[in-house]
mmCIF file with all atom_site columns, C-alpha atoms in Angstrom:
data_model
loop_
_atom_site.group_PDB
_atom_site.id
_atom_site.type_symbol
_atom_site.label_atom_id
_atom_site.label_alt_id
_atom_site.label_comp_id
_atom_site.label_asym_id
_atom_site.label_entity_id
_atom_site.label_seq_id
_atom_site.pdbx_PDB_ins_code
_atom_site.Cartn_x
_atom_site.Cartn_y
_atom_site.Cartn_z
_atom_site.occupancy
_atom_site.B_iso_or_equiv
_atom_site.pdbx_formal_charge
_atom_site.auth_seq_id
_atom_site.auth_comp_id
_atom_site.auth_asym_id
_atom_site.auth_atom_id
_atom_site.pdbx_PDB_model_num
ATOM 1   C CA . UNK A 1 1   ? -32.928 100.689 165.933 1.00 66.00 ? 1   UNK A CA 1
ATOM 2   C CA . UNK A 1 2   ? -35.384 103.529 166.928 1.00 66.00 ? 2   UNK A CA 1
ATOM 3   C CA . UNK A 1 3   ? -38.888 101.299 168.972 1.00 73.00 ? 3   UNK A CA 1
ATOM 4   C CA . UNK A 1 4   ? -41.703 102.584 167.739 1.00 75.00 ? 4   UNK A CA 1
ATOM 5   C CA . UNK A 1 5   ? -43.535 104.929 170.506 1.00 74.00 ? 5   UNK A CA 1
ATOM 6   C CA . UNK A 1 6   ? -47.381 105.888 170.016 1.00 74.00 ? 6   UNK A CA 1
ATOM 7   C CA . UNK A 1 7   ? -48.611 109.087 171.707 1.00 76.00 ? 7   UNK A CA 1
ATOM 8   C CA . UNK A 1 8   ? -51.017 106.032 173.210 1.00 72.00 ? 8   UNK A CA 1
ATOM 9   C CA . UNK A 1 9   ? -48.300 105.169 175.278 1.00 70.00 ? 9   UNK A CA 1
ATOM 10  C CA . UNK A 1 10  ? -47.519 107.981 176.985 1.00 68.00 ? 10  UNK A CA 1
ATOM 11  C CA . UNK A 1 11  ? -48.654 110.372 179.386 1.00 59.00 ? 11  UNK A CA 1
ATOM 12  C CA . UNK A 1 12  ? -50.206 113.484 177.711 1.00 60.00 ? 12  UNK A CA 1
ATOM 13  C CA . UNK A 1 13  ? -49.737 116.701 179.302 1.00 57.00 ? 13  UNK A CA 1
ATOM 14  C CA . UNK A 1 14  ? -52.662 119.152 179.292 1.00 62.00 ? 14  UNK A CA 1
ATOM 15  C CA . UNK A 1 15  ? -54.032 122.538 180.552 1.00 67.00 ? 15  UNK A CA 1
ATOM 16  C CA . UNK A 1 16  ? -55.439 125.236 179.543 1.00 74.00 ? 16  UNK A CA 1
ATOM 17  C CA . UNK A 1 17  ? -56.444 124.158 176.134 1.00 90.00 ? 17  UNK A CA 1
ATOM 18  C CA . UNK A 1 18  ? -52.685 123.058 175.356 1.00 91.00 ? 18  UNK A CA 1
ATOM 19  C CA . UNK A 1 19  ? -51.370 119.579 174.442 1.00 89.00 ? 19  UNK A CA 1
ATOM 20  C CA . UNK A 1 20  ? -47.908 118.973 175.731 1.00 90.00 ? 20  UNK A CA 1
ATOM 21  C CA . UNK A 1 21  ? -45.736 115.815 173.791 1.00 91.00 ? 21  UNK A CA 1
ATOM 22  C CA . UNK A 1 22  ? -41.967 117.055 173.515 1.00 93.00 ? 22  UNK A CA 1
ATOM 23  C CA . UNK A 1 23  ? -39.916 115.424 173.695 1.00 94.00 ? 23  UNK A CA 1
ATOM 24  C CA . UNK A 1 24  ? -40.877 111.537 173.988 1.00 92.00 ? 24  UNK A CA 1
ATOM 25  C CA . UNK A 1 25  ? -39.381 110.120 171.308 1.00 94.00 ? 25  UNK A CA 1
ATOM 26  C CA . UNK A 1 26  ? -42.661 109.437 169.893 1.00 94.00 ? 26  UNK A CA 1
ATOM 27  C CA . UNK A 1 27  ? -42.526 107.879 166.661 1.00 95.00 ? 27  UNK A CA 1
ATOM 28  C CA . UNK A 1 28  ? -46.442 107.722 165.707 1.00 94.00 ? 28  UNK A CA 1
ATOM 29  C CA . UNK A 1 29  ? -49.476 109.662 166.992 1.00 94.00 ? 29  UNK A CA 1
ATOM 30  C CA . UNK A 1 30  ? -51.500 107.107 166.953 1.00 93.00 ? 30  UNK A CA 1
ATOM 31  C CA . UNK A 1 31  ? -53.818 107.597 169.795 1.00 90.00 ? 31  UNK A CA 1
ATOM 32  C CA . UNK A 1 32  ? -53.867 110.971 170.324 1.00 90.00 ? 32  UNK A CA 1
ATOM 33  C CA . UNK A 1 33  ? -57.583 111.103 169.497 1.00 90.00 ? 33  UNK A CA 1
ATOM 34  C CA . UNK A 1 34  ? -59.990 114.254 168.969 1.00 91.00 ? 34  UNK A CA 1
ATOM 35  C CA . UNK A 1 35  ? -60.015 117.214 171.452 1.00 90.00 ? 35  UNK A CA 1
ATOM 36  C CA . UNK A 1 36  ? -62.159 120.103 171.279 1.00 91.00 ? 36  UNK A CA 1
ATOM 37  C CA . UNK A 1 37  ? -60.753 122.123 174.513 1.00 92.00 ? 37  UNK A CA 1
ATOM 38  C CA . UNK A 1 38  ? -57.154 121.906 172.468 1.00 94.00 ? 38  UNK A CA 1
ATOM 39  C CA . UNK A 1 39  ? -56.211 124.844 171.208 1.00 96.00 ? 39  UNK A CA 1
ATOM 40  C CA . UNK A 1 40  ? -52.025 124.657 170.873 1.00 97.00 ? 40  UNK A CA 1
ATOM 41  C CA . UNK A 1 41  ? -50.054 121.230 170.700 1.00 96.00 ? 41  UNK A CA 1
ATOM 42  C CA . UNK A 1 42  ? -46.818 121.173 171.398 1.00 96.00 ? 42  UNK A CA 1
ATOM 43  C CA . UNK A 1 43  ? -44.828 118.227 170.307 1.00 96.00 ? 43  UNK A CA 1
ATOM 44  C CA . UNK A 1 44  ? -41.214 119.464 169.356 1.00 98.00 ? 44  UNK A CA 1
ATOM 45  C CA . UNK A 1 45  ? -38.065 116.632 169.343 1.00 98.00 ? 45  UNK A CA 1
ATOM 46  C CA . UNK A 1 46  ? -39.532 113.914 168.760 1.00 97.00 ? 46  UNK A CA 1
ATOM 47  C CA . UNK A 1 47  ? -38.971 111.139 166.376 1.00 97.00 ? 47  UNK A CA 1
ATOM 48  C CA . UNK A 1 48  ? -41.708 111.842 164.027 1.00 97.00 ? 48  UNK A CA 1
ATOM 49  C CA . UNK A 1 49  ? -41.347 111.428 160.075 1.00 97.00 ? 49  UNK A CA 1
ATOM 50  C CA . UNK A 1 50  ? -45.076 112.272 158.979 1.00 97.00 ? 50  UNK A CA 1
ATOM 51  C CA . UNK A 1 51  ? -48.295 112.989 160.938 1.00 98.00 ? 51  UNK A CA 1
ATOM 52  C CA . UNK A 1 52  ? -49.751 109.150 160.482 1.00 95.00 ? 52  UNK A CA 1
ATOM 53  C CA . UNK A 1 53  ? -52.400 108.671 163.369 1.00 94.00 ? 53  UNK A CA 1
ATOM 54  C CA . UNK A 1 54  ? -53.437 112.424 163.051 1.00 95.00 ? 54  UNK A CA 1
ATOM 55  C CA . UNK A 1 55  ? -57.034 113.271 163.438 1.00 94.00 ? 55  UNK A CA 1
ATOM 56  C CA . UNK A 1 56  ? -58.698 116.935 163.355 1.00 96.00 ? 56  UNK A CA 1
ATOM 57  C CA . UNK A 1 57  ? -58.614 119.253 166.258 1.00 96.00 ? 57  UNK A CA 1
ATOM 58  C CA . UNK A 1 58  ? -61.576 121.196 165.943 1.00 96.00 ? 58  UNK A CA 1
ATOM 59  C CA . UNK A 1 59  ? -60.343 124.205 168.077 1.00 97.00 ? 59  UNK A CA 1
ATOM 60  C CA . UNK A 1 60  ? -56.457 124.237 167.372 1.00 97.00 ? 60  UNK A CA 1
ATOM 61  C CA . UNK A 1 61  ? -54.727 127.101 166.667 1.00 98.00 ? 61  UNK A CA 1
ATOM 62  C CA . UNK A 1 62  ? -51.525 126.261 166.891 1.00 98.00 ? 62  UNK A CA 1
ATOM 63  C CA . UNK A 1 63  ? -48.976 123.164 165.755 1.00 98.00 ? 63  UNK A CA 1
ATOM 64  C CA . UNK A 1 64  ? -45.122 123.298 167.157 1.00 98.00 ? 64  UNK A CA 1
ATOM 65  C CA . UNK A 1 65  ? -43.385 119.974 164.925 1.00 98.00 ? 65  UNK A CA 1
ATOM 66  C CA . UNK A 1 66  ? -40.372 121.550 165.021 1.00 98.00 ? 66  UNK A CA 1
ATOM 67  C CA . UNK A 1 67  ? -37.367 118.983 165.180 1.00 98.00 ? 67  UNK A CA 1
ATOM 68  C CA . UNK A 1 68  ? -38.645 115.986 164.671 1.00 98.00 ? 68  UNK A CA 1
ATOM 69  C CA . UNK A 1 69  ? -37.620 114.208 161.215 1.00 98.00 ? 69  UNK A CA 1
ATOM 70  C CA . UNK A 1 70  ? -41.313 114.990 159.162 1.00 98.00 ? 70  UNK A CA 1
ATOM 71  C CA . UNK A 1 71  ? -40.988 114.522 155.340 1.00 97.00 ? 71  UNK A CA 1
ATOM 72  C CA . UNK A 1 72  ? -44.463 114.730 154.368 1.00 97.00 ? 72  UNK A CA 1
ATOM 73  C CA . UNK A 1 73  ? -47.646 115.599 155.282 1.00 98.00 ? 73  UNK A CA 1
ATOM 74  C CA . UNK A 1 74  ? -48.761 112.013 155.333 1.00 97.00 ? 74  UNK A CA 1
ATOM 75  C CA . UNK A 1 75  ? -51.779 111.657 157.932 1.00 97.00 ? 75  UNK A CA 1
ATOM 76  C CA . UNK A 1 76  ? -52.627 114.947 157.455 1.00 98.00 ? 76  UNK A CA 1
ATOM 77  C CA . UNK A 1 77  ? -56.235 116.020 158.037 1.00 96.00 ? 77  UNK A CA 1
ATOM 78  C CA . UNK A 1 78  ? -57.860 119.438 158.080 1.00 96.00 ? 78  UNK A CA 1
ATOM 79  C CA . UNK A 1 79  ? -57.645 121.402 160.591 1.00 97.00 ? 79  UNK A CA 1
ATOM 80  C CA . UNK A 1 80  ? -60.350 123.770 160.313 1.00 97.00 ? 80  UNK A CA 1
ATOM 81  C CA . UNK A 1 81  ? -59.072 126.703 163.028 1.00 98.00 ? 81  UNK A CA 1
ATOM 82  C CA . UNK A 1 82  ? -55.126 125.994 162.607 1.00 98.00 ? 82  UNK A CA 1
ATOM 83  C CA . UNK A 1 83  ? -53.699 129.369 161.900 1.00 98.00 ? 83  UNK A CA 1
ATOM 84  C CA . UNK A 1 84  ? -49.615 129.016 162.638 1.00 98.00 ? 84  UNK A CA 1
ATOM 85  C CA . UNK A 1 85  ? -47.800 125.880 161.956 1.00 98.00 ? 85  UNK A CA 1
ATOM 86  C CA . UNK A 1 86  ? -43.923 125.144 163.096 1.00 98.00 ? 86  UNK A CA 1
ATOM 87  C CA . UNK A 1 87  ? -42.326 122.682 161.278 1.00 98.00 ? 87  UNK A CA 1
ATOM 88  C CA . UNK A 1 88  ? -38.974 124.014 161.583 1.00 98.00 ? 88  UNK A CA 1
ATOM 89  C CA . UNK A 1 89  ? -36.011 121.452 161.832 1.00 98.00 ? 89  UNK A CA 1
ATOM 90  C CA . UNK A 1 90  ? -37.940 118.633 159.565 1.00 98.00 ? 90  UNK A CA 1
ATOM 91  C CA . UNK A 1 91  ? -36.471 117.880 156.022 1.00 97.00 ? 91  UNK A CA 1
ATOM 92  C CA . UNK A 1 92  ? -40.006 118.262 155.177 1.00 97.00 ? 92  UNK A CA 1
ATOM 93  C CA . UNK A 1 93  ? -38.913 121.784 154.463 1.00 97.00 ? 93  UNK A CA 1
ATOM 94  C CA . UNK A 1 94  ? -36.523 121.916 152.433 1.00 94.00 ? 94  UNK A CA 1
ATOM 95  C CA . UNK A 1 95  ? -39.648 120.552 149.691 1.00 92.00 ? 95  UNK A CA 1
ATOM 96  C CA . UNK A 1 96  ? -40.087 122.989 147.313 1.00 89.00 ? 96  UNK A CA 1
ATOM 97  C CA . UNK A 1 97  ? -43.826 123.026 147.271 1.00 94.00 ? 97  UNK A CA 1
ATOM 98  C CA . UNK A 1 98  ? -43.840 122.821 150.959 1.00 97.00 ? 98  UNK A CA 1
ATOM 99  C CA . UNK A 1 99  ? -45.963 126.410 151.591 1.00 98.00 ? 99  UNK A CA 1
ATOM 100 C CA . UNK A 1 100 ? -48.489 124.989 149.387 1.00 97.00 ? 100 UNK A CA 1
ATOM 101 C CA . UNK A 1 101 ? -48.793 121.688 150.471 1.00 97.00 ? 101 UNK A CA 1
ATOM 102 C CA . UNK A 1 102 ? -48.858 122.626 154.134 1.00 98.00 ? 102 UNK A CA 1
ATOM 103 C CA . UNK A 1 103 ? -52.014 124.923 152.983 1.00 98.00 ? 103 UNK A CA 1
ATOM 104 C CA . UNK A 1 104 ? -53.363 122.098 150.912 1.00 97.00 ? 104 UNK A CA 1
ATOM 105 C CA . UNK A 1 105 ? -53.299 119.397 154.201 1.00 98.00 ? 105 UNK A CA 1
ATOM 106 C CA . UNK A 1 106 ? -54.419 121.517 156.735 1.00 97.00 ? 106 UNK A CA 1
ATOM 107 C CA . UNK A 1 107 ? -56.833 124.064 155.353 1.00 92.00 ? 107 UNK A CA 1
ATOM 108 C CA . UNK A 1 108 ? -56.790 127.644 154.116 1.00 86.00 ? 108 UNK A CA 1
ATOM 109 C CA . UNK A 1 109 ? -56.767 128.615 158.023 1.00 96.00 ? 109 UNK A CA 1
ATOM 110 C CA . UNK A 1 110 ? -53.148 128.876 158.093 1.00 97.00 ? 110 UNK A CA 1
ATOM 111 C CA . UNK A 1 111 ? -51.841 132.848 158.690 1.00 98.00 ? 111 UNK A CA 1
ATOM 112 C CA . UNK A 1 112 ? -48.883 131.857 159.205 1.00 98.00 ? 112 UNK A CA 1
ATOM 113 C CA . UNK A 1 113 ? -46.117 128.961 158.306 1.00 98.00 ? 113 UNK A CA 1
ATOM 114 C CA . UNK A 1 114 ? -42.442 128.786 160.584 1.00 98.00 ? 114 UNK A CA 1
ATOM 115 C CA . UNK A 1 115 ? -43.648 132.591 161.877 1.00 98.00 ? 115 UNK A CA 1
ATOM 116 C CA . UNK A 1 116 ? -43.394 133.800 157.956 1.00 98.00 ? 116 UNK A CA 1
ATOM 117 C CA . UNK A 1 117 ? -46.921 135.178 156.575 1.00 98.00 ? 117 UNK A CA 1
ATOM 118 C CA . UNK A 1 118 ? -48.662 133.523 154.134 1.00 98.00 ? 118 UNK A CA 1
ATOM 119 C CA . UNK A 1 119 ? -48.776 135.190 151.088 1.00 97.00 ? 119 UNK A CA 1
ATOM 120 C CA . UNK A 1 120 ? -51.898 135.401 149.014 1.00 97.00 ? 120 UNK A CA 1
ATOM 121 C CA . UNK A 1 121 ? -50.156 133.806 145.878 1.00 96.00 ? 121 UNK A CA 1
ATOM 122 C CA . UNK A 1 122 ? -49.235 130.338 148.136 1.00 97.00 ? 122 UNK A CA 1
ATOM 123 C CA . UNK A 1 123 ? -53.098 130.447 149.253 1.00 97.00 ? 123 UNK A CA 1
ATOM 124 C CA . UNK A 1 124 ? -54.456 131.061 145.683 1.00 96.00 ? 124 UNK A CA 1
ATOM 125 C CA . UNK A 1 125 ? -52.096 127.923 144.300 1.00 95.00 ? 125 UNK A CA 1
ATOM 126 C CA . UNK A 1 126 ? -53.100 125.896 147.532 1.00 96.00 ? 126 UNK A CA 1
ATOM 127 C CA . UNK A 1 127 ? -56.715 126.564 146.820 1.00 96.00 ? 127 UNK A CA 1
ATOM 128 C CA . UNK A 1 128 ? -56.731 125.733 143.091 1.00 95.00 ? 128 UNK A CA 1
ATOM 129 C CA . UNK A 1 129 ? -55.592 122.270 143.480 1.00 94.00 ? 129 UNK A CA 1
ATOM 130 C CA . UNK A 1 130 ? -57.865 119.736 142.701 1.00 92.00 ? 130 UNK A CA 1
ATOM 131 C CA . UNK A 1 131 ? -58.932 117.485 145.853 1.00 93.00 ? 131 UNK A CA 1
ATOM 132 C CA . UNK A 1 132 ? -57.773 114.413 144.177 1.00 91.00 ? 132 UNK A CA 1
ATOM 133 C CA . UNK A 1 133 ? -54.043 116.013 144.727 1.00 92.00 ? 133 UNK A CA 1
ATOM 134 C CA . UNK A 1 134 ? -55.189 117.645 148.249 1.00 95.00 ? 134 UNK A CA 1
ATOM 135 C CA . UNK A 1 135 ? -55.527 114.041 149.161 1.00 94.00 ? 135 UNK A CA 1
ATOM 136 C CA . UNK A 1 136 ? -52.177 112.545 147.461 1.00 93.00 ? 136 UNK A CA 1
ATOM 137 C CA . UNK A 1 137 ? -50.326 115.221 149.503 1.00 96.00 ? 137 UNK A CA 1
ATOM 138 C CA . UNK A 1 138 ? -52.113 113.645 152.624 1.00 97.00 ? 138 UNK A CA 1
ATOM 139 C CA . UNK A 1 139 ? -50.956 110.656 151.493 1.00 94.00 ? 139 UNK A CA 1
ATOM 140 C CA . UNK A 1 140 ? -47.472 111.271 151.514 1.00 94.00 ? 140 UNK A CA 1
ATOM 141 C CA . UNK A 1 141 ? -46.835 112.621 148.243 1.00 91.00 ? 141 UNK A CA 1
ATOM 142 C CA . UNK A 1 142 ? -45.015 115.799 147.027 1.00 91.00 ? 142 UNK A CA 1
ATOM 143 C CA . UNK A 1 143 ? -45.822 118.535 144.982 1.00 89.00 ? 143 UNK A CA 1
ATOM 144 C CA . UNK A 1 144 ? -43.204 120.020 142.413 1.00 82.00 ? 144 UNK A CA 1
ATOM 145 C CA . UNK A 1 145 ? -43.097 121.809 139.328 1.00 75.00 ? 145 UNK A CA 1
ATOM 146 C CA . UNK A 1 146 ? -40.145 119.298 137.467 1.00 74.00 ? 146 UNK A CA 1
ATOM 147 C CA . UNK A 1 147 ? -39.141 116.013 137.312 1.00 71.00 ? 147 UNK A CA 1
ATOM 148 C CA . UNK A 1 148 ? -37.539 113.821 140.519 1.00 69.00 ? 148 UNK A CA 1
ATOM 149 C CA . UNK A 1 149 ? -35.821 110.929 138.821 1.00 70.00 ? 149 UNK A CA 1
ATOM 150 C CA . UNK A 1 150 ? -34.555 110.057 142.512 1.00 73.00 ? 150 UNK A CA 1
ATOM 151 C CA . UNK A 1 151 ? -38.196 110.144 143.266 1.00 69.00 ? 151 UNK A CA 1
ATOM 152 C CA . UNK A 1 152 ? -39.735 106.329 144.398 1.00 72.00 ? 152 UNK A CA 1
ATOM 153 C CA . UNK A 1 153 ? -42.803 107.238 141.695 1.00 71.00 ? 153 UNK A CA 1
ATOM 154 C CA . UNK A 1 154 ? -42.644 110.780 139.731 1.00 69.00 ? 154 UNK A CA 1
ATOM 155 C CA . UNK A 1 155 ? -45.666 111.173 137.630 1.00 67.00 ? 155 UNK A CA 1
ATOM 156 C CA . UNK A 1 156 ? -47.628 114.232 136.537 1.00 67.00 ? 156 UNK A CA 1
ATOM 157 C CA . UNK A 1 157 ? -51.264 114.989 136.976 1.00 65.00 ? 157 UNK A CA 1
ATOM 158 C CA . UNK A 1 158 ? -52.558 113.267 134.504 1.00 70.00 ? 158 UNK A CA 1
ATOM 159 C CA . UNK A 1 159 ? -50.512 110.018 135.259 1.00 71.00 ? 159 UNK A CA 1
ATOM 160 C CA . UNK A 1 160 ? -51.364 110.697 139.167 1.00 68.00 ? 160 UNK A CA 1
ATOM 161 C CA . UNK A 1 161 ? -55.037 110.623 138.226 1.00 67.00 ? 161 UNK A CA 1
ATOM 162 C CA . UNK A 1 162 ? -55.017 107.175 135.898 1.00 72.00 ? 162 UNK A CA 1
ATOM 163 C CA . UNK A 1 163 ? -52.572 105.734 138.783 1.00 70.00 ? 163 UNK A CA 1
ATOM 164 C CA . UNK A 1 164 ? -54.876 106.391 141.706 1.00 64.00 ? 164 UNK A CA 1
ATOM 165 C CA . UNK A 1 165 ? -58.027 104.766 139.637 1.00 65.00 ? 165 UNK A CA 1
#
């Protein structure tokens, strides 16, 4: 089995306002704390399958996730200056809300998701979601617009709202 690695653990590369942490087989960031002076973070092939242990970078600008095995946006917090997020490689993708619900976790910062613009209709839908589902999506859950009866809970709205009381 895969042993669960902590960006605690590790050393953590840094300079010049970047965040280094490919390749480690990390499994968790716990521990990778706050840093103002970060503005890029690069933490490509790893063995990360949400963003539990997060925190918010103040300054970043910049999130490279590609390749590691992300399927939600669990741990997720806002990330007030984030502008292009790289998440290729993760079956997080293949969601199809996932546009919105990357806007929705990290902020309406975002310019740019996998190097595509975002478009002003996935930032209006992002936007109009009500902070009760901003925070289910940080959670873990996904957005879609019909039924998953493969899905471990599949509720609507309504249902999502009773359910979290």
């Amino acid at each position: 089995g895969i042993r669960a690695k902590t960006v605690g653990q590790v050393p953590v590369f840094t300079g010049l306002g970047t965040f280094t942490l490919r390749s480690l087989s990390l499994t968790s960031l716990q521990g990778l704390g706050q840093h103002a002076e970060v503005r890029r973070i690069y933490m490509q092939n790893n063995l990360l399958t949400s963003f539990e242990g997060w925190e918010t970078q103040p300054n970043l600008e910049e999130l490279h996730a590609e390749d590691n095995m992300i399927e939600n946006f669990r741990g997720m917090r806002p990330q007030p200056h984030l502008e292009a997020l790289f998440l290729g490689g993760n079956p997080i993708r293949s969601l199809y809300c996932y546009r919105v619900m990357a806007l929705a976790a990290t902020g309406a910062s975002l310019k740019t998701i996998d190097g595509e613009p975002v478009k002003r209709a996935e930032l209006d839908k992002a936007r109009a979601l009500p902070p009760e589902v901003v925070e289910a999506v940080r959670d873990g859950w996904a957005l879609d617009t019909v039924p998953n009866p493969d899905a471990d809970y599949d509720m609507s709205l309504e249902e999502f709202r009773a359910f979290r009381r």
